[in-house]
């Protein structure tokens, strides 16, 4: 049975979801990891597979080629700026975003940015383009900071998204996380998304939960994962129960199967 | 103190009102309400809906986005057009601008520059501590998706995380202010209240055509009035369907 819950995105509801998270965390063992690896290995792939909640929500449909735009660049820049402003007291969010962009440009100028990377794209923009990217990143950063300020328990901005390479299955799983809230013996993960949650938002959230548990060195699942859609003013949550972790893993494997089938159909 | 209790009441009025309008039947596709649905109430063609006026409005808004982060705008038309093209690769309006001849393009440039200069002179500098964000989107699904309220707030300052009301909503229009603008101001306040459950402090509308600014302190009366205006718009849309 799933523990998916739907709430309004208000400080009171958000704190109730965080404080009401189950206190006994579930741990994924090596046996679970081996079993998942075997399932992924059974789905052959010609290329290295990358799966995340977005692909799960789209039922494995491959999207058109990725392109940098102010909308796709905002989260990377905003989360970097939030971490930077947390480290340097007195640094405003817009200054922190400017510093982040400056770092990306410096990387590109010194030849460290790969072709197609964010730094490479930014270096080709005009001053106006950079200003628009800054405005878009500022929206995301301010929104994230506001939600973080609502949280009454100790929290920190996530250092990065969660990544897990499935052993011998040429598969990398990426779980999105923006804020980590520390409880006594467990943690709650907050993830922000633009737009409104669709019908498949639950499976997407469960996939992020599973990847987060797999990426933890001890396999410790978060007590709860909360997906926030500030534009729609709603949040969904899923508890780190074994049922939900299994369900998340099943959705990821199913997505790999669908991708394999569509690869096969394209080849034929 | 910030009002965090009115949102539930507004939602109930809307949900009950929508049920009275739609009854048991559900529209084939969701009825979508936007600020423009309230701004233009009659079916008479409005000049502000013409492509040229819409492009002008979009470009002036791009100037606002650049100003909000402290960018120094020297050539408003070119910079706004560059910013818009970066956001929207292909659309009907982009094609429309591309096919303008030299004279029409020059007229649009002069027009946009005039509106942008009015905006720049009136806006001044926005301190980072006000947390300015632009083109803030909001969506509210009501009555199991039968009705969707959509909104984009041109500029928002303040925060919902403080105990006192501090959020101010700012709408920029290139048309002269009128009754429609007032309804749009109220609509922005209503959708923001439903989205965050915190009533904003103030809602304002600035006309770059006249340099006039209207401002309303948001209270329950304004929100209730807006819910009835939204219900009227839903009824009109439903009848048209």
Coordinates of N, CA, C and O in Angstrom, one line a residue, chain A residues 8-11 67 69-70 92-94 98 121 125 128-136 138-139 142-143 145-146 149-150 195-196 230-234, chain B residues 11 62 65-66 68-69 71 78-80 82-84 86-87 89 128 131-141 158-161 194-198:
Chain A
X8 N -1.6 21.0 0.9 CA -1.4 22.4 0.4 C 0.1 22.7 0.9 O 0.5 22.3 1.9
X9 N 0.7 23.6 0.0 CA 2.1 24.0 0.4 C 2.0 25.2 1.2 O 2.2 26.3 0.8
X10 N 1.9 25.0 2.5 CA 1.9 26.1 3.5 C 2.9 25.7 4.6 O 3.2 24.6 4.8
X11 N 3.4 26.7 5.3 CA 4.4 26.4 6.4 C 3.9 25.4 7.3 O 4.6 24.5 7.7
X67 N 18.4 21.0 -24.4 CA 19.0 22.3 -24.8 C 19.0 23.2 -23.6 O 18.1 23.3 -22.9
X69 N 18.6 26.6 -21.7 CA 17.8 27.8 -21.8 C 17.7 28.4 -20.4 O 18.2 27.7 -19.4
X70 N 17.2 29.6 -20.3 CA 17.1 30.2 -18.9 C 16.4 29.2 -18.0 O 16.7 29.1 -16.8
X92 N 24.0 38.6 -0.9 CA 22.5 38.4 -1.3 C 22.4 37.4 -2.4 O 23.4 37.0 -3.0
X93 N 21.2 36.9 -2.6 CA 21.0 35.8 -3.5 C 21.4 36.2 -5.0 O 22.0 35.4 -5.7
X94 N 21.1 37.4 -5.3 CA 21.4 37.8 -6.7 C 23.0 37.9 -6.9 O 23.5 37.5 -7.9
X98 N 25.2 35.8 -9.5 CA 26.3 36.4 -10.3 C 27.6 35.8 -10.1 O 28.3 35.5 -11.1
X121 N 27.6 27.1 -22.7 CA 26.4 27.8 -23.2 C 26.4 29.3 -22.7 O 26.2 30.2 -23.5
X125 N 26.5 33.6 -24.6 CA 25.4 34.6 -24.4 C 25.8 36.0 -24.4 O 26.9 36.3 -23.9
X128 N 22.7 40.7 -22.1 CA 21.2 40.6 -21.9 C 20.8 39.2 -21.6 O 20.0 39.0 -20.7
X129 N 21.4 38.3 -22.3 CA 21.1 36.8 -22.1 C 21.4 36.4 -20.7 O 20.7 35.8 -20.0
X130 N 22.6 36.9 -20.3 CA 23.1 36.5 -18.9 C 22.1 37.1 -17.9 O 21.8 36.5 -16.9
X131 N 21.7 38.4 -18.2 CA 20.8 39.0 -17.2 C 19.5 38.3 -17.1 O 18.9 38.1 -16.0
X132 N 19.0 37.8 -18.2 CA 17.7 37.0 -18.2 C 17.9 35.7 -17.4 O 17.0 35.3 -16.6
X133 N 19.0 35.0 -17.7 CA 19.3 33.8 -16.9 C 19.4 34.1 -15.4 O 18.9 33.3 -14.6
X134 N 20.0 35.2 -15.1 CA 20.1 35.6 -13.7 C 18.7 35.8 -13.1 O 18.4 35.4 -12.0
X135 N 17.8 36.5 -13.9 CA 16.4 36.8 -13.4 C 15.7 35.5 -13.1 O 15.0 35.3 -12.1
X136 N 15.9 34.5 -14.1 CA 15.2 33.2 -14.0 C 15.7 32.4 -12.7 O 15.0 31.9 -12.0
X138 N 17.1 33.7 -10.2 CA 16.7 34.5 -8.9 C 15.3 34.0 -8.5 O 15.1 33.8 -7.3
X139 N 14.4 33.8 -9.5 CA 13.1 33.3 -9.1 C 13.2 32.0 -8.4 O 12.5 31.8 -7.4
X142 N 15.0 32.4 -4.8 CA 14.2 33.0 -3.8 C 13.0 32.1 -3.3 O 12.8 32.0 -2.2
X143 N 12.4 31.4 -4.3 CA 11.4 30.5 -4.0 C 11.9 29.4 -3.1 O 11.2 29.0 -2.1
X145 N 14.6 29.5 -1.2 CA 15.0 30.0 0.1 C 13.8 30.2 1.0 O 13.8 30.0 2.2
X146 N 12.7 30.7 0.4 CA 11.4 31.0 1.1 C 10.9 29.7 1.8 O 10.5 29.6 2.9
X149 N 13.0 28.6 4.6 CA 12.8 29.4 5.8 C 11.5 28.9 6.6 O 11.4 29.2 7.8
X150 N 10.6 28.3 5.9 CA 9.4 27.7 6.5 C 9.7 26.6 7.5 O 9.0 26.4 8.5
X195 N 5.7 24.0 -12.3 CA 4.4 23.5 -12.8 C 3.5 22.9 -11.8 O 3.6 23.2 -10.6
X196 N 2.7 22.0 -12.3 CA 1.7 21.3 -11.4 C 2.0 19.8 -11.4 O 2.4 19.3 -12.4
X230 N 5.6 24.7 -6.0 CA 5.2 26.0 -5.5 C 4.3 26.7 -6.4 O 3.4 27.5 -5.9
X231 N 4.4 26.6 -7.7 CA 3.5 27.3 -8.7 C 2.1 26.9 -8.4 O 1.1 27.7 -8.6
X232 N 1.9 25.6 -8.1 CA 0.5 25.1 -7.9 C 0.1 25.2 -6.4 O -1.1 25.0 -6.1
X233 N 1.1 25.4 -5.6 CA 0.8 25.6 -4.1 C 0.4 24.2 -3.5 O -0.4 24.2 -2.6
X234 N 1.0 23.1 -4.0 CA 0.7 21.8 -3.4 C 2.0 21.1 -3.1 O 3.0 21.3 -3.7
Chain B
X11 N -11.4 29.7 -1.2 CA -11.5 28.4 -1.9 C -12.9 27.8 -1.8 O -13.5 27.4 -2.8
X62 N 9.9 42.1 -20.6 CA 11.3 41.6 -20.6 C 12.2 42.7 -20.0 O 13.2 42.4 -19.3
X65 N 12.1 42.5 -16.4 CA 12.8 41.3 -15.9 C 14.3 41.7 -15.8 O 15.0 41.3 -14.8
X66 N 14.8 42.4 -16.8 CA 16.2 42.8 -16.7 C 16.5 43.8 -15.6 O 17.5 43.7 -14.9
X68 N 14.9 44.1 -12.9 CA 14.6 43.6 -11.5 C 15.9 43.0 -10.9 O 16.0 43.0 -9.7
X69 N 16.9 42.6 -11.7 CA 18.1 42.1 -11.2 C 19.3 43.2 -11.3 O 20.4 42.8 -11.1
X71 N 20.1 45.0 -13.9 CA 20.8 45.1 -15.2 C 20.7 46.6 -15.7 O 19.7 47.2 -15.5
X78 N 16.2 46.4 -28.4 CA 17.1 45.3 -28.8 C 17.3 44.3 -27.7 O 17.3 43.1 -27.9
X79 N 17.5 44.8 -26.5 CA 17.8 44.0 -25.4 C 16.6 43.1 -25.0 O 16.7 41.9 -24.7
X80 N 15.4 43.7 -25.0 CA 14.2 43.0 -24.7 C 13.9 41.9 -25.8 O 13.6 40.8 -25.4
X82 N 16.2 40.4 -27.6 CA 17.2 39.4 -27.4 C 16.8 38.5 -26.3 O 16.9 37.3 -26.4
X83 N 16.3 39.1 -25.2 CA 15.9 38.3 -24.0 C 14.7 37.4 -24.4 O 14.7 36.2 -24.0
X84 N 13.8 37.9 -25.1 CA 12.6 37.2 -25.4 C 12.9 36.0 -26.4 O 12.4 34.9 -26.2
X86 N 15.6 34.4 -26.5 CA 16.3 33.4 -25.7 C 15.3 32.5 -25.0 O 15.6 31.3 -24.8
X87 N 14.2 33.1 -24.6 CA 13.2 32.3 -23.8 C 12.3 31.5 -24.8 O 12.0 30.4 -24.5
X89 N 11.9 30.2 -28.5 CA 12.6 29.9 -29.7 C 11.6 30.2 -30.9 O 12.0 30.8 -31.9
X128 N 18.1 44.1 -3.5 CA 18.0 42.6 -3.5 C 17.3 42.1 -2.2 O 16.7 41.0 -2.3
X131 N 13.8 40.9 -2.4 CA 13.6 39.6 -3.1 C 12.7 39.8 -4.3 O 11.7 39.1 -4.4
X132 N 13.2 40.6 -5.3 CA 12.3 40.7 -6.5 C 12.4 39.5 -7.3 O 13.4 39.0 -7.6
X133 N 11.2 39.0 -7.8 CA 11.2 37.9 -8.8 C 10.1 38.3 -9.8 O 9.1 39.0 -9.5
X134 N 10.4 37.9 -11.0 CA 9.6 38.4 -12.1 C 8.9 37.2 -12.8 O 9.4 36.0 -12.7
X135 N 7.9 37.5 -13.6 CA 7.1 36.4 -14.3 C 6.8 35.2 -13.4 O 7.1 34.1 -13.8
X136 N 6.3 35.5 -12.2 CA 6.0 34.4 -11.3 C 4.7 33.7 -11.7 O 3.6 34.4 -11.7
X137 N 4.8 32.4 -12.0 CA 3.6 31.7 -12.4 C 2.8 31.1 -11.3 O 3.4 30.7 -10.3
X138 N 1.5 31.0 -11.5 CA 0.7 30.3 -10.4 C -0.5 29.6 -11.2 O -1.0 30.1 -12.2
X139 N -0.8 28.4 -10.6 CA -1.9 27.6 -11.2 C -2.7 27.1 -10.0 O -2.1 26.6 -9.1
X140 N -4.0 27.2 -10.2 CA -4.9 26.6 -9.1 C -5.9 25.7 -9.8 O -6.6 26.2 -10.7
X141 N -6.0 24.5 -9.4 CA -7.0 23.5 -10.0 C -8.1 23.5 -9.0 O -7.9 23.2 -7.8
X158 N 9.0 40.9 -1.6 CA 8.6 40.5 -0.2 C 8.6 39.0 -0.1 O 8.9 38.3 -1.0
X159 N 8.2 38.5 1.1 CA 8.3 37.1 1.4 C 7.1 36.6 2.2 O 6.5 37.4 2.9
X160 N 6.7 35.3 2.0 CA 5.6 34.8 2.7 C 6.1 34.1 4.0 O 5.3 33.5 4.7
X161 N 7.4 34.1 4.2 CA 7.9 33.4 5.4 C 8.0 34.3 6.6 O 8.4 33.9 7.7
X194 N -4.5 31.9 -2.9 CA -4.9 30.5 -3.0 C -3.6 29.7 -3.1 O -3.5 28.6 -2.6
X195 N -2.6 30.2 -3.8 CA -1.3 29.5 -4.0 C -0.5 29.3 -2.7 O 0.0 28.2 -2.5
X196 N -0.4 30.4 -2.0 CA 0.5 30.4 -0.8 C -0.2 30.3 0.5 O 0.4 30.1 1.5
X197 N -1.6 30.5 0.5 CA -2.4 30.5 1.7 C -2.0 31.7 2.6 O -2.4 31.8 3.7
X198 N -1.3 32.7 2.0 CA -0.9 33.9 2.8 C -1.4 35.1 1.9 O -1.1 35.2 0.7

